[in-house]
XYZ file of C-alpha atoms in Angstrom:
395
model
C 26.385 33.799 5.061
C 28.424 36.554 3.343
C 27.573 35.094 -0.047
C 23.852 35.153 0.805
C 24.023 38.783 1.979
C 25.860 39.861 -1.171
C 23.322 38.070 -3.345
C 20.458 39.772 -1.515
C 22.077 43.202 -1.973
C 22.518 42.610 -5.688
C 18.860 41.599 -5.971
C 17.715 44.773 -4.160
C 19.939 46.962 -6.345
C 18.535 45.305 -9.451
C 14.968 45.941 -8.268
C 15.625 49.656 -7.721
C 17.537 49.927 -10.977
C 14.760 48.342 -13.006
C 12.202 50.543 -11.226
C 14.124 53.708 -12.181
C 14.363 52.466 -15.761
C 10.590 51.972 -15.778
C 10.171 55.536 -14.459
C 12.373 57.014 -17.189
C 10.504 55.062 -19.856
C 7.157 56.257 -18.490
C 8.437 59.862 -18.362
C 9.486 59.688 -22.005
C 6.120 58.225 -23.030
C 4.305 60.935 -21.093
C 6.341 63.615 -22.892
C 5.472 62.103 -26.253
C 1.799 61.488 -25.505
C 1.080 64.561 -23.396
C -0.863 66.404 -26.117
C -3.260 63.451 -26.254
C -3.541 62.452 -22.587
C -3.314 65.735 -20.678
C -4.072 66.543 -17.945
C -3.674 62.883 -16.768
C -0.051 61.578 -16.670
C -1.214 57.956 -16.850
C 2.144 56.358 -17.851
C 3.807 57.691 -14.694
C 1.009 56.279 -12.531
C 1.439 52.859 -14.142
C 5.192 53.155 -13.663
C 4.652 53.246 -9.895
C 2.390 50.188 -10.096
C 4.892 48.236 -12.221
C 7.765 49.159 -9.896
C 5.789 47.941 -6.868
C 4.809 44.724 -8.642
C 8.388 43.945 -9.622
C 10.405 45.340 -6.726
C 7.980 45.600 -3.857
C 6.884 48.502 -1.677
C 10.255 50.337 -1.533
C 10.836 50.699 -5.289
C 7.124 51.425 -5.791
C 7.177 54.262 -3.236
C 10.364 55.719 -4.751
C 8.877 55.801 -8.251
C 5.648 57.303 -6.840
C 7.536 60.225 -5.250
C 9.784 61.045 -8.211
C 6.827 60.634 -10.590
C 4.820 63.189 -8.568
C 7.771 65.606 -8.638
C 8.251 65.051 -12.369
C 4.579 65.739 -13.070
C 4.764 69.064 -11.247
C 8.103 69.965 -12.837
C 7.456 69.002 -16.470
C 3.729 69.087 -17.118
C 2.140 71.855 -15.041
C 2.992 75.567 -15.022
C 5.327 77.081 -14.264
C 7.215 74.528 -16.419
C 10.756 73.663 -15.373
C 10.221 74.633 -11.755
C 8.704 73.210 -8.583
C 6.010 75.463 -7.201
C 4.408 74.332 -3.964
C 1.036 75.997 -4.306
C -2.113 74.609 -2.727
C -3.399 73.029 -5.985
C 0.022 71.545 -6.673
C 0.317 70.179 -3.147
C -3.180 68.646 -3.354
C -2.369 67.078 -6.718
C 0.977 65.896 -5.357
C -0.626 64.434 -2.225
C -3.386 62.606 -4.097
C -0.937 61.116 -6.574
C 1.469 60.042 -3.828
C -1.330 58.577 -1.685
C -2.911 56.553 -4.479
C 0.419 55.403 -5.854
C 1.718 54.514 -2.387
C -1.447 52.530 -1.602
C -1.233 50.610 -4.868
C 2.500 50.097 -4.301
C 1.866 48.762 -0.813
C -0.832 46.370 -2.038
C 1.345 45.126 -4.869
C 4.352 44.866 -2.586
C 2.378 42.865 -0.042
C 1.073 40.604 -2.784
C 4.577 40.066 -4.143
C 5.946 39.309 -0.681
C 3.214 36.761 -0.025
C 3.774 35.143 -3.412
C 7.510 34.960 -2.756
C 6.939 33.405 0.674
C 4.461 30.954 -0.816
C 6.907 29.938 -3.519
C 9.644 29.537 -0.932
C 7.437 27.292 1.207
C 6.396 25.269 -1.834
C 10.024 24.769 -2.771
C 10.795 23.606 0.763
C 7.842 21.209 0.717
C 8.881 19.870 -2.677
C 12.384 19.380 -1.354
C 11.112 17.529 1.724
C 8.824 15.368 -0.412
C 11.631 14.484 -2.809
C 13.916 13.620 0.095
C 11.288 11.488 1.824
C 10.326 9.807 -1.441
C 13.952 8.915 -2.034
C 14.351 7.501 1.478
C 11.131 5.488 1.214
C 12.137 4.121 -2.191
C 15.547 3.112 -0.877
C 14.046 1.507 2.237
C 11.427 -0.275 0.145
C 14.028 -1.674 -2.208
C 16.240 -2.771 0.684
C 13.378 -4.436 2.556
C 12.064 -6.138 -0.580
C 15.528 -7.471 -1.346
C 15.997 -8.683 2.235
C 12.570 -10.346 2.308
C 13.159 -11.990 -1.055
C 16.566 -13.291 0.011
C 15.151 -14.528 3.299
C 12.285 -16.374 1.631
C 14.590 -17.948 -0.968
C 16.903 -19.115 1.807
C 13.982 -20.686 3.651
C 12.925 -22.568 0.537
C 16.434 -23.839 -0.238
C 16.924 -25.001 3.352
C 13.558 -26.763 3.508
C 14.093 -28.549 0.189
C 17.560 -29.748 1.169
C 16.656 -30.952 4.675
C 14.895 -34.150 5.554
C 11.733 -33.985 7.612
C 13.662 -35.341 10.604
C 15.583 -32.056 10.998
C 12.767 -29.656 10.041
C 11.961 -29.082 13.714
C 15.457 -27.783 14.454
C 15.357 -25.566 11.386
C 11.996 -24.122 12.384
C 13.176 -23.251 15.909
C 16.312 -21.570 14.597
C 14.376 -19.724 11.914
C 11.821 -18.392 14.368
C 14.573 -17.109 16.669
C 16.670 -15.447 13.975
C 13.846 -14.003 11.883
C 11.204 -13.160 14.465
C 13.009 -10.253 16.130
C 14.041 -8.359 12.955
C 10.619 -8.919 11.393
C 8.982 -7.497 14.522
C 11.280 -4.470 14.286
C 10.510 -4.047 10.584
C 6.769 -4.165 11.280
C 7.129 -1.513 13.988
C 9.043 0.853 11.731
C 6.554 0.269 8.913
C 3.720 1.251 11.243
C 5.548 4.446 12.214
C 6.265 5.206 8.567
C 2.618 4.757 7.652
C 1.287 6.957 10.476
C 3.762 9.756 9.706
C 2.702 9.945 6.042
C -1.062 9.583 6.270
C -1.721 11.923 3.333
C 0.941 10.516 0.993
C -0.934 7.944 -1.092
C 2.215 6.612 -2.743
C 3.946 6.022 0.597
C 0.835 4.359 2.035
C 0.647 2.001 -0.945
C 4.302 1.024 -0.604
C 3.951 0.479 3.151
C 0.958 -1.818 2.571
C 2.908 -3.874 0.016
C 5.891 -4.286 2.358
C 3.675 -5.088 5.365
C 1.847 -7.735 3.334
C 5.146 -9.427 2.516
C 6.295 -9.282 6.150
C 2.984 -10.805 7.311
C 3.401 -13.540 4.720
C 6.854 -14.482 6.047
C 5.629 -14.419 9.666
C 2.714 -16.673 8.729
C 5.039 -19.061 6.925
C 7.309 -19.406 9.958
C 4.301 -19.850 12.256
C 2.821 -22.613 10.104
C 6.176 -24.369 9.928
C 6.529 -24.269 13.715
C 2.984 -25.557 14.226
C 3.623 -28.382 11.802
C 6.942 -29.492 13.282
C 5.769 -29.230 16.918
C 2.504 -31.095 16.392
C 1.780 -33.459 19.264
C -0.345 -36.584 19.314
C -3.815 -35.798 18.036
C -6.745 -36.154 20.465
C -9.188 -38.508 18.751
C -12.861 -38.055 19.590
C -16.147 -39.201 18.030
C -16.786 -37.259 14.840
C -19.554 -37.239 12.214
C -17.501 -36.875 9.029
C -20.393 -35.802 6.788
C -21.421 -33.081 9.242
C -17.865 -31.747 9.396
C -17.738 -31.518 5.593
C -21.047 -29.627 5.545
C -19.718 -27.228 8.182
C -16.520 -26.572 6.195
C -18.485 -25.868 3.013
C -20.770 -23.531 4.963
C -17.748 -21.636 6.282
C -16.332 -21.083 2.786
C -19.779 -20.469 1.263
C -19.314 -16.679 0.838
C -15.955 -17.217 -0.866
C -17.418 -19.823 -3.210
C -20.354 -17.557 -4.098
C -18.035 -14.618 -4.706
C -15.912 -16.666 -7.120
C -18.850 -18.251 -8.934
C -18.108 -21.781 -7.687
C -20.835 -24.392 -7.297
C -20.613 -27.369 -4.892
C -21.951 -30.833 -5.673
C -22.291 -33.071 -2.609
C -22.470 -36.839 -2.711
C -22.390 -37.961 0.917
C -22.802 -41.578 1.957
C -25.429 -41.416 4.685
C -24.452 -44.892 5.895
C -21.033 -43.605 6.922
C -20.731 -44.173 10.687
C -19.004 -41.775 13.097
C -15.202 -41.927 13.347
C -12.663 -41.244 16.033
C -10.721 -38.277 14.684
C -9.384 -34.840 15.547
C -11.984 -32.349 14.382
C -9.688 -29.303 14.144
C -6.911 -30.955 12.161
C -9.333 -32.575 9.684
C -11.118 -29.253 9.282
C -7.749 -27.674 8.442
C -7.128 -30.345 5.797
C -10.576 -29.928 4.208
C -10.321 -26.118 4.186
C -6.920 -26.314 2.538
C -8.236 -28.558 -0.241
C -11.241 -26.299 -0.874
C -9.050 -23.179 -0.933
C -6.699 -24.847 -3.415
C -9.685 -25.551 -5.662
C -10.820 -21.922 -5.397
C -7.346 -20.743 -6.443
C -7.435 -23.136 -9.407
C -10.770 -21.757 -10.668
C -10.476 -17.946 -10.929
C -13.302 -17.886 -13.489
C -15.592 -20.122 -11.425
C -16.386 -23.808 -11.695
C -17.545 -26.862 -9.751
C -16.250 -28.617 -6.626
C -17.419 -32.194 -6.060
C -17.251 -33.612 -2.532
C -18.143 -37.277 -1.952
C -17.869 -39.728 0.932
C -18.001 -43.506 0.832
C -17.699 -46.351 3.296
C -15.383 -48.972 1.786
C -15.880 -51.995 4.022
C -13.901 -54.277 1.721
C -10.942 -51.906 1.716
C -11.368 -51.257 5.414
C -11.574 -47.478 5.070
C -13.835 -44.440 5.058
C -13.144 -42.400 1.933
C -13.499 -38.671 1.155
C -12.888 -37.370 -2.381
C -12.497 -33.720 -3.465
C -12.611 -32.918 -7.192
C -12.696 -29.596 -9.041
C -12.947 -28.327 -12.614
C -9.870 -26.100 -12.363
C -6.603 -25.993 -14.279
C -5.467 -29.379 -13.000
C -2.057 -30.592 -11.814
C 0.764 -31.357 -14.239
C 3.006 -34.448 -13.984
C 5.993 -32.409 -12.785
C 3.958 -30.757 -10.026
C 2.469 -34.092 -8.952
C 5.942 -35.406 -8.061
C 6.544 -32.625 -5.525
C 2.983 -31.920 -4.426
C 3.338 -33.143 -0.832
C 6.847 -31.798 -0.211
C 7.083 -29.055 2.435
C 7.676 -25.522 1.094
C 7.094 -26.579 -2.503
C 4.413 -24.579 -4.323
C 3.585 -23.449 -7.839
C 1.319 -20.621 -6.645
C 2.717 -17.076 -6.396
C 1.212 -16.567 -2.906
C 1.399 -20.144 -1.630
C 3.432 -21.192 1.411
C 4.067 -24.780 0.324
C 2.906 -26.262 3.654
C -0.790 -26.974 3.063
C -0.594 -30.398 1.424
C 2.474 -31.407 3.433
C 0.524 -30.743 6.630
C -2.507 -32.551 5.185
C -0.422 -35.676 4.524
C 0.994 -35.520 8.062
C -2.493 -35.165 9.572
C -3.850 -38.104 7.604
C -0.835 -40.223 8.577
C -1.433 -39.434 12.256
C -5.000 -40.663 11.792
C -3.643 -43.871 10.295
C -4.948 -42.842 6.866
C -3.605 -41.282 3.675
C -4.108 -38.586 1.037
C -3.318 -39.008 -2.648
C -4.143 -37.609 -6.048
C -7.378 -38.991 -7.444
C -7.717 -39.696 -11.139
C -10.095 -37.383 -12.960
C -11.345 -37.622 -16.506
C -10.945 -34.308 -18.312
C -9.960 -31.038 -16.724
C -9.376 -30.438 -13.023
C -7.750 -32.061 -10.015
C -8.858 -34.517 -7.348
C -7.681 -35.763 -3.954
C -8.686 -38.972 -2.195
C -8.473 -39.138 1.609
C -8.855 -42.401 3.513
C -9.327 -43.207 7.185
C -8.988 -46.827 8.345
C -11.993 -48.638 9.746
C -10.044 -49.131 12.996
C -10.844 -45.485 13.639
C -14.583 -46.159 13.589
C -16.435 -45.605 16.856
C -17.515 -48.932 18.407
C -21.226 -49.689 18.238
C -21.575 -49.663 22.024
C -22.171 -46.165 23.293
C -21.777 -44.629 19.800
C -25.138 -42.844 19.736
C -24.545 -41.103 23.058
C -21.023 -39.922 22.120
C -21.976 -38.653 18.660
C -25.079 -36.890 19.896
C -23.121 -34.993 22.553
C -20.416 -34.032 20.054
C -22.545 -32.968 17.079
C -25.191 -31.238 19.164
């Protein structure tokens, strides 16, 4: 506190000292230029303005007063004396009034500029502090999320499917609460910095990663706690058409064309509509990801009476699947996509197995990937009563 007071006193003394120096300089200039500028002592008037601009109202008023006295003493008769006649007093009053007004205006302007600069410095300081805290929190959260996700992958790859259920329950308990807390604090952070574009962008990135982890845990829990599927009459071709209609906007947006080859002789099956829809959507979405520049998806169905199965084949013209990836394709939490969860095909294989069928890679000549899904003929709806069941379900 004492240090601040002493600093302020030194600043005030400097302002008055500089103002007096300006006055003396103006007085000397007036003496030298008086033959050319009389009867207007312009340098002394500007001295008052400069003093007010630099030092504020106090120094400006001081220079105004001593300038008025100097004008009367040095430049108007009787020279070398102060004579308070009516003309001198009028001249003195006008000079003081004008100079004081200009000094006050300049002083007010300087004070406002100083206050503005002080506030700007405070705001800059707050912004720098907040930016540092956000950067540190972002780095910490990103590191924690990355470590958490890596741990999940290592655990899933090292565990057999028989113990995945226990892992999922433990993971949901340990991760759910802190992730919920992180999401809450992220929401508060975003609402308290609505006009900071950089903070908003960082919050969105972190929230996206948190949502991704929550979705991964949720899908793992759903997969490991799947019960026995309810099998009902289902028109397989109609379900495929519905799935392709659902993803139609996405396909159009990505420039992807669909070629359908549906076997109209395919009879209705007993299957779980929701789980098969999930499998078909996953395969279509994988094809979309594999064709960022657009392409073709082929979907065909066939009734293989000799093989005792109904067959569905998905093929695309994307980047294809390498031999190394093919070995791990159906393993849980294995993925070669930067935003993939690694559960889609693992869940698809589980769903097909619960239907008594299978899913496998289908050979494809040239570029692209293919998957063949089979459902055993034992899952076909018996002839008796089939029309009534299918009509009620599809309608």
